[in-house]
Coordinates of C-alpha atoms and ligand atoms in Angstrom, one line a residue:
X1 CA 5.9 37.0 6.9
X2 CA 4.4 36.6 3.5
X3 CA 1.4 38.7 3.1
X4 CA -0.6 36.2 1.0
X5 CA -2.7 33.2 1.4
X6 CA -2.6 30.1 -0.9
X7 CA -6.0 28.6 -1.2
X8 CA -6.1 24.8 -0.5
X9 CA -7.7 24.4 -3.9
X10 CA -4.7 25.6 -5.9
X11 CA -2.6 22.4 -6.0
X12 CA -5.5 20.1 -6.7
X13 CA -6.6 22.4 -9.5
X14 CA -3.2 22.4 -11.0
X15 CA -3.0 18.6 -10.7
X16 CA -6.0 18.3 -13.0
X17 CA -4.5 20.7 -15.6
X18 CA -2.6 19.7 -18.7
X19 CA -1.3 21.7 -21.6
X20 CA -3.1 21.2 -25.0
X21 CA -1.0 20.4 -28.0
X22 CA -1.7 23.7 -29.6
X23 CA -1.0 26.8 -27.4
X24 CA -1.3 29.8 -29.6
X25 CA -0.8 33.2 -27.9
X26 CA -2.8 34.1 -24.9
X27 CA -5.4 31.4 -25.6
X28 CA -4.7 28.9 -22.8
X29 CA -5.0 30.1 -19.2
X30 CA -3.3 28.7 -16.2
X31 CA -6.2 27.6 -13.9
X32 CA -5.0 29.8 -10.9
X33 CA -4.9 33.5 -10.3
X34 CA -3.4 36.0 -7.9
X35 CA -5.4 38.8 -6.4
X36 CA -4.7 41.7 -3.9
X37 CA -7.3 44.3 -3.0
X38 CA -6.7 47.8 -1.8
X39 CA -9.5 49.1 0.5
X40 CA -9.8 51.3 3.6
X41 CA -6.5 53.0 2.7
X42 CA -4.4 49.8 2.8
X43 CA -3.5 46.7 0.8
X44 CA -5.3 43.7 2.1
X45 CA -3.7 40.2 2.3
X46 CA -3.4 38.7 -1.2
X47 CA -4.7 35.4 -2.3
X48 CA -3.7 32.7 -4.8
X49 CA -6.8 30.8 -5.8
X50 CA -8.3 28.8 -8.7
X51 CA -8.9 30.8 -11.8
X52 CA -12.5 32.0 -12.1
X53 CA -15.0 34.8 -12.6
X54 CA -14.6 37.8 -10.3
X55 CA -17.5 39.5 -8.7
X56 CA -17.7 43.2 -9.6
X57 CA -20.3 45.8 -8.7
X58 CA -22.1 47.0 -11.9
X59 CA -21.3 50.6 -10.9
X60 CA -17.6 50.0 -10.5
X61 CA -15.4 52.8 -12.0
X62 CA -13.6 50.5 -14.3
X63 CA -16.8 49.5 -16.1
X64 CA -17.8 53.1 -16.8
X65 CA -14.7 55.3 -16.8
X66 CA -12.1 52.7 -17.8
X67 CA -10.0 53.2 -14.7
X68 CA -7.6 50.3 -15.5
X69 CA -4.0 49.6 -16.3
X70 CA -2.2 46.5 -17.3
X71 CA 1.2 44.9 -18.2
X72 CA 2.5 42.0 -20.3
X73 CA 5.7 40.2 -19.5
X74 CA 7.1 36.7 -20.0
X75 CA 8.6 34.0 -17.8
X76 CA 10.9 31.6 -19.7
X77 CA 12.1 28.1 -18.8
X78 CA 14.2 26.7 -21.6
X79 CA 16.7 24.0 -20.5
X80 CA 17.2 22.8 -17.0
X81 CA 17.4 26.0 -15.0
X82 CA 14.7 27.6 -13.0
X83 CA 12.1 29.8 -14.6
X84 CA 13.3 33.4 -15.2
X85 CA 11.7 36.7 -15.9
X86 CA 12.9 39.3 -18.4
X87 CA 13.3 42.8 -16.8
X88 CA 10.2 42.5 -14.6
X89 CA 10.8 45.6 -12.6
X90 CA 10.7 47.7 -15.8
X91 CA 7.1 46.5 -16.2
X92 CA 6.3 47.5 -12.6
X93 CA 7.9 50.9 -13.2
X94 CA 5.8 51.4 -16.3
X95 CA 2.7 50.0 -14.6
X96 CA 3.0 52.6 -11.8
X97 CA 3.5 55.4 -14.3
X98 CA 0.3 54.2 -16.1
X99 CA -1.4 53.9 -12.7
X100 CA -0.4 57.5 -11.7
X101 CA -1.7 58.8 -15.1
X102 CA -5.1 57.1 -14.4
X103 CA -5.2 58.4 -10.8
X104 CA -4.9 54.9 -9.4
X105 CA -2.9 53.4 -6.5
X106 CA 0.8 52.7 -6.7
X107 CA 1.5 48.9 -6.7
X108 CA 4.2 48.1 -4.1
X109 CA 7.1 46.0 -5.4
X110 CA 6.5 43.1 -3.0
X111 CA 2.8 42.7 -4.0
X112 CA 3.8 42.8 -7.7
X113 CA 6.7 40.4 -7.3
X114 CA 4.6 38.0 -5.1
X115 CA 1.9 38.1 -7.9
X116 CA 4.2 37.2 -10.8
X117 CA 6.5 35.0 -8.6
X118 CA 3.7 32.8 -7.2
X119 CA 2.0 32.5 -10.6
X120 CA 5.2 31.5 -12.2
X121 CA 6.5 29.1 -9.5
X122 CA 3.1 27.3 -9.2
X123 CA 2.9 27.1 -13.0
X124 CA 6.4 26.0 -13.5
X125 CA 5.4 22.5 -14.8
X126 CA 3.3 24.2 -17.5
X127 CA 5.8 26.6 -18.8
X128 CA 6.4 25.3 -22.3
X129 CA 10.2 24.9 -22.8
X130 CA 10.7 25.1 -26.5
X131 CA 12.6 28.1 -27.8
X132 CA 10.2 31.1 -28.3
X133 CA 7.6 29.6 -25.9
X134 CA 7.0 31.1 -22.5
X135 CA 4.5 31.8 -19.7
X136 CA 2.9 35.2 -20.7
X137 CA 1.9 37.0 -17.5
X138 CA -0.8 39.7 -17.4
X139 CA -0.8 41.8 -14.3
X140 CA -3.7 44.3 -14.2
X141 CA -5.2 46.9 -11.8
X142 CA -8.8 48.1 -11.8
X143 CA -10.8 50.8 -10.0
X144 CA -13.7 49.2 -8.2
X145 CA -15.4 52.0 -6.2
X146 CA -19.1 51.7 -7.0
X147 CA -20.7 55.0 -7.5
X148 CA -21.8 56.5 -10.8
X149 CA -20.4 60.0 -10.3
X150 CA -17.4 60.7 -12.5
X151 CA -14.4 60.5 -10.3
X152 CA -11.5 58.6 -8.9
X153 CA -11.8 55.2 -7.2
X154 CA -10.4 54.7 -3.8
X155 CA -10.7 50.9 -3.9
X156 CA -8.7 48.8 -6.3
X157 CA -8.1 45.2 -7.3
X158 CA -4.7 44.0 -8.6
X159 CA -4.5 40.7 -10.3
X160 CA -2.1 38.5 -12.2
X161 CA -3.3 35.8 -14.6
X162 CA -1.0 33.8 -16.9
X163 CA -1.0 32.0 -20.3
X164 CA 1.4 29.4 -21.5
X165 CA 2.1 30.6 -25.0
X166 CA 3.9 30.2 -28.3
X167 CA 5.8 33.2 -29.6
X168 CA 3.2 35.6 -31.1
X169 CA 3.8 35.0 -34.8
X170 CA 3.1 38.2 -36.5
X171 CA 5.0 36.9 -39.6
X172 CA 6.1 39.3 -42.2
X173 CA 3.8 42.1 -41.5
X174 CA 2.0 44.2 -44.0
X175 CA 1.0 47.5 -42.3
X176 CA -1.2 50.4 -43.3
X177 CA -0.7 54.0 -42.5
X178 CA -3.6 55.4 -40.5
X179 CA -4.3 58.8 -42.0
X180 CA -7.6 59.6 -40.3
X181 CA -8.0 58.3 -36.8
X182 CA -5.7 58.9 -33.8
X183 CA -4.9 56.5 -31.0
X184 CA -3.8 59.2 -28.6
X185 CA -3.9 63.0 -28.2
X186 CA -1.4 65.5 -27.1
X187 CA -1.6 65.4 -23.3
X188 CA -3.7 62.2 -23.5
X189 CA -3.0 58.7 -22.2
X190 CA -1.0 57.4 -25.1
X191 CA 2.1 56.6 -23.0
X192 CA 0.1 54.7 -20.4
X193 CA -0.8 51.0 -20.8
X194 CA -4.5 51.5 -20.2
X195 CA -7.4 49.8 -22.0
X196 CA -8.8 53.0 -23.5
X197 CA -5.9 53.4 -25.8
X198 CA -6.5 49.9 -27.2
X199 CA -10.2 50.5 -27.5
X200 CA -9.4 53.6 -29.5
X201 CA -7.3 51.6 -31.9
X202 CA -9.9 48.8 -32.6
X203 CA -11.8 50.5 -35.4
X204 CA -8.7 51.3 -37.4
X205 CA -7.5 47.7 -36.9
X206 CA -10.8 46.4 -38.2
X207 CA -10.6 48.6 -41.2
X208 CA -7.0 47.7 -42.2
X209 CA -7.6 44.0 -41.6
X210 CA -10.6 44.2 -44.0
X211 CA -8.2 45.6 -46.6
X212 CA -5.9 42.6 -46.1
X213 CA -3.3 44.3 -43.9
X214 CA -2.1 43.2 -40.5
X215 CA -1.8 46.4 -38.4
X216 CA -2.3 50.1 -38.4
X217 CA 0.7 52.4 -38.3
X218 CA -0.2 55.4 -36.1
X219 CA 1.0 58.9 -36.8
X220 CA 1.4 61.8 -34.4
X221 CA -2.0 63.2 -33.4
X222 CA -1.0 66.9 -34.0
X223 CA 0.3 67.1 -37.5
X224 CA -0.4 63.5 -38.6
X225 CA 3.1 63.5 -40.0
X226 CA 5.5 61.7 -37.7
X227 CA 5.4 57.9 -37.0
X228 CA 4.5 56.9 -33.5
X229 CA 4.0 53.1 -33.2
X230 CA 1.8 50.2 -34.2
X231 CA -1.2 49.2 -32.1
X232 CA 0.9 46.9 -29.9
X233 CA 4.5 47.3 -31.0
X234 CA 7.2 49.9 -31.4
X235 CA 8.7 50.8 -34.8
X236 CA 12.3 50.8 -36.2
X237 CA 13.8 51.5 -39.6
X238 CA 17.3 50.7 -40.9
X239 CA 18.3 53.8 -42.7
X240 CA 21.7 54.1 -44.4
X241 CA 23.1 51.4 -42.0
X242 CA 21.7 53.1 -38.9
X243 CA 18.8 52.0 -36.8
X244 CA 16.2 54.8 -36.3
X245 CA 13.2 54.7 -34.0
X246 CA 10.6 57.4 -33.0
X247 CA 11.7 59.4 -30.0
X248 CA 9.5 59.0 -27.0
X249 CA 7.1 61.9 -26.8
X250 CA 4.5 61.0 -24.2
X251 CA 1.9 59.9 -26.7
X252 CA 3.0 56.3 -27.4
X253 CA 4.2 53.5 -25.2
X254 CA 7.8 53.3 -24.1
X255 CA 8.3 49.6 -25.0
X256 CA 10.6 47.5 -22.9
X257 CA 11.5 45.5 -26.0
X258 CA 12.2 48.9 -27.8
X259 CA 14.6 49.9 -25.0
X260 CA 16.3 46.4 -25.0
X261 CA 16.7 46.5 -28.8
X262 CA 18.3 50.0 -28.6
X263 CA 20.8 48.7 -26.0
X264 CA 21.5 45.4 -27.8
X265 CA 22.0 47.1 -31.2
X266 CA 24.4 49.6 -29.6
X267 CA 26.2 46.7 -27.9
X268 CA 26.7 45.1 -31.4
X269 CA 28.2 48.4 -32.7
X270 CA 25.1 49.6 -34.6
X271 CA 24.3 53.3 -34.4
X272 CA 20.9 53.9 -33.0
X273 CA 19.1 57.2 -33.4
X274 CA 15.9 58.2 -31.5
X275 CA 14.2 61.1 -33.4
X276 CA 11.0 62.3 -35.0
X277 CA 10.6 60.2 -38.2
X278 CA 8.3 61.7 -40.8
X279 CA 6.2 59.0 -42.6
X280 CA 7.0 60.7 -46.0
X281 CA 10.7 60.3 -45.4
X282 CA 10.2 56.6 -44.8
X283 CA 8.1 56.2 -48.0
X284 CA 10.7 58.1 -50.1
X285 CA 13.5 56.2 -48.4
X286 CA 12.0 52.9 -49.3
X287 CA 11.8 54.0 -52.9
X288 CA 15.3 55.3 -53.0
X289 CA 16.8 52.4 -51.1
X290 CA 17.9 54.6 -48.1
X291 CA 15.5 52.7 -45.9
X292 CA 16.4 49.1 -46.5
X293 CA 14.6 47.3 -43.6
X294 CA 11.7 47.9 -41.3
X295 CA 10.6 46.0 -38.2
X296 CA 8.4 46.3 -35.1
X297 CA 9.0 45.0 -31.6
X298 CA 7.1 44.1 -28.5
X299 CA 7.0 41.5 -25.7
X300 CA 4.6 39.1 -27.5
X301 CA 6.4 38.8 -30.9
X302 CA 9.8 40.2 -29.8
X303 CA 10.8 41.4 -33.3
X304 CA 8.6 41.2 -36.4
X305 CA 9.7 42.3 -39.9
X306 CA 7.6 44.6 -42.0
X307 CA 7.5 43.7 -45.7
X308 CA 5.0 46.2 -47.0
X309 CA 3.7 49.6 -46.0
X310 CA 0.4 50.6 -47.6
X311 CA -1.0 54.2 -47.8
X312 CA -4.6 55.0 -47.3
X313 CA -5.0 55.6 -51.1
X314 CA -3.9 52.0 -51.8
X315 CA -0.3 52.8 -52.9
X316 CA 2.0 50.1 -51.6
X317 CA 5.7 50.3 -50.7
X318 CA 7.7 47.1 -50.6
X319 CA 10.6 47.0 -48.3
X320 CA 13.9 45.8 -49.9
X321 CA 15.1 43.5 -47.1
X322 CA 12.9 41.5 -44.9
X323 CA 14.0 39.9 -41.6
X324 CA 17.7 40.3 -41.9
X325 CA 18.9 42.7 -39.1
X326 CA 15.5 42.0 -37.5
X327 CA 16.2 38.3 -37.4
X328 CA 19.7 38.9 -35.9
X329 CA 18.3 41.1 -33.1
X330 CA 15.4 38.7 -32.4
X331 CA 17.7 35.8 -32.1
X332 CA 20.1 37.6 -29.8
X333 CA 17.4 39.0 -27.6
X334 CA 15.7 35.6 -27.4
X335 CA 19.0 33.9 -26.5
X336 CA 19.4 36.3 -23.6
X337 CA 15.7 35.9 -22.5
X338 CA 16.1 32.1 -22.6
X339 CA 19.5 32.2 -20.9
X340 CA 21.2 30.4 -23.8
X341 CA 23.8 33.2 -24.1
X342 CA 25.5 35.4 -21.5
X343 CA 23.4 38.4 -20.5
X344 CA 25.7 41.5 -20.5
X345 CA 22.9 43.7 -19.2
X346 CA 21.7 41.5 -16.3
X347 CA 18.2 41.6 -17.7
X348 CA 17.2 38.0 -16.8
X349 CA 16.1 37.3 -13.2
X350 CA 15.4 33.9 -11.7
X351 CA 12.1 33.4 -10.0
X352 CA 12.8 33.3 -6.2
X353 CA 12.6 29.9 -4.6
X354 CA 10.5 31.3 -1.8
X355 CA 7.5 31.1 -4.1
X356 CA 7.8 27.3 -4.7
X357 CA 4.8 25.3 -3.6
X358 CA 5.4 23.9 -0.1
Ligands
LIG1 C1 0.8 50.1 -27.8 C2 2.0 49.3 -27.5 N1 3.2 49.7 -28.0 C3 4.3 49.1 -27.8 C4 4.3 47.9 -27.1 C5 5.6 47.1 -26.9 O1 6.0 47.2 -25.5 P1 6.8 46.1 -24.8 O2 8.1 46.0 -25.6 O3 7.1 46.6 -23.4 O4 6.0 44.9 -24.8 C6 3.1 47.3 -26.6 C7 3.1 46.1 -25.9 O5 3.1 46.0 -24.7 C8 1.9 48.1 -26.8 O6 0.8 47.6 -26.4

């Protein structure tokens, strides 16, 4: 027996909805949402309801101590087939690692799959079907216990909301090295997908954008020497024909696109090396030609080329090749995600028919 209830308002709400001509990324919201609460030591029956404000006690832990974790994944529907997810259980695995780091509850697989499955099946008519377009799903979990003492919540709300979106066009990115601020500390929460990490990156983002750059490039918080990631993407360089990316170290996010790019590149016969990459080595490599291409990757944009790296003193380094290997990898990954090419990794999973509206 399904452990969820579909509100009778859901189908009439969807019947009144239509997609605007311009989607953007994360701007348009599907007018329904999924919610499951954890209280009294157990998950309560979940609900699919019209989208709307949620009531929250002003003393809830999430509002004061940022007890929250989230994920971002996409459902695709290109062509005639059913909507499909890309590696959704990897997002659940990461969400539960984030949740454990934030002393929150583990989300059971059935509750998570019901959430993303129902949201996608009910939204199927609104999944834009052009290549690169998708339904972006945002599952999140918040601590709701209402007492002001510093401590761990024992009540939680898990929700899934969704946004029909275009591919996130980061374009040819110009990025700036962040030499002062840190996004994460040794032993901190950098590897968890929790709001506080993003809050910590906002000031730097504002500063670099004022200087005309797109994103900050974060260095390791101990020596400020090794590259970690961008604020919402992982980082790759093409060095002497090999693809190099920073080795996971617990202080930045283990991207699912990063992992997919590593497998895909190896499948194409490209050598991939995960290692500590010093920023100075990259700057010198751009000048000598040893580093010929740079790109970043993440769910929203998939793969985005980097054309310029700027240092804090204003020196700029122009990358020799822009969007060459990056374009090949983006196209190959997108073709798998959109089921236009065979998927040797079995990454793509169809949405279960059991979630279809009755
Ligand atoms: C900080 C950060 N790094 C990297 C990524 C890329 O991760 P993924 O490929 O799983 O989207 C994201 C996006 O989720 C992110 O927020």
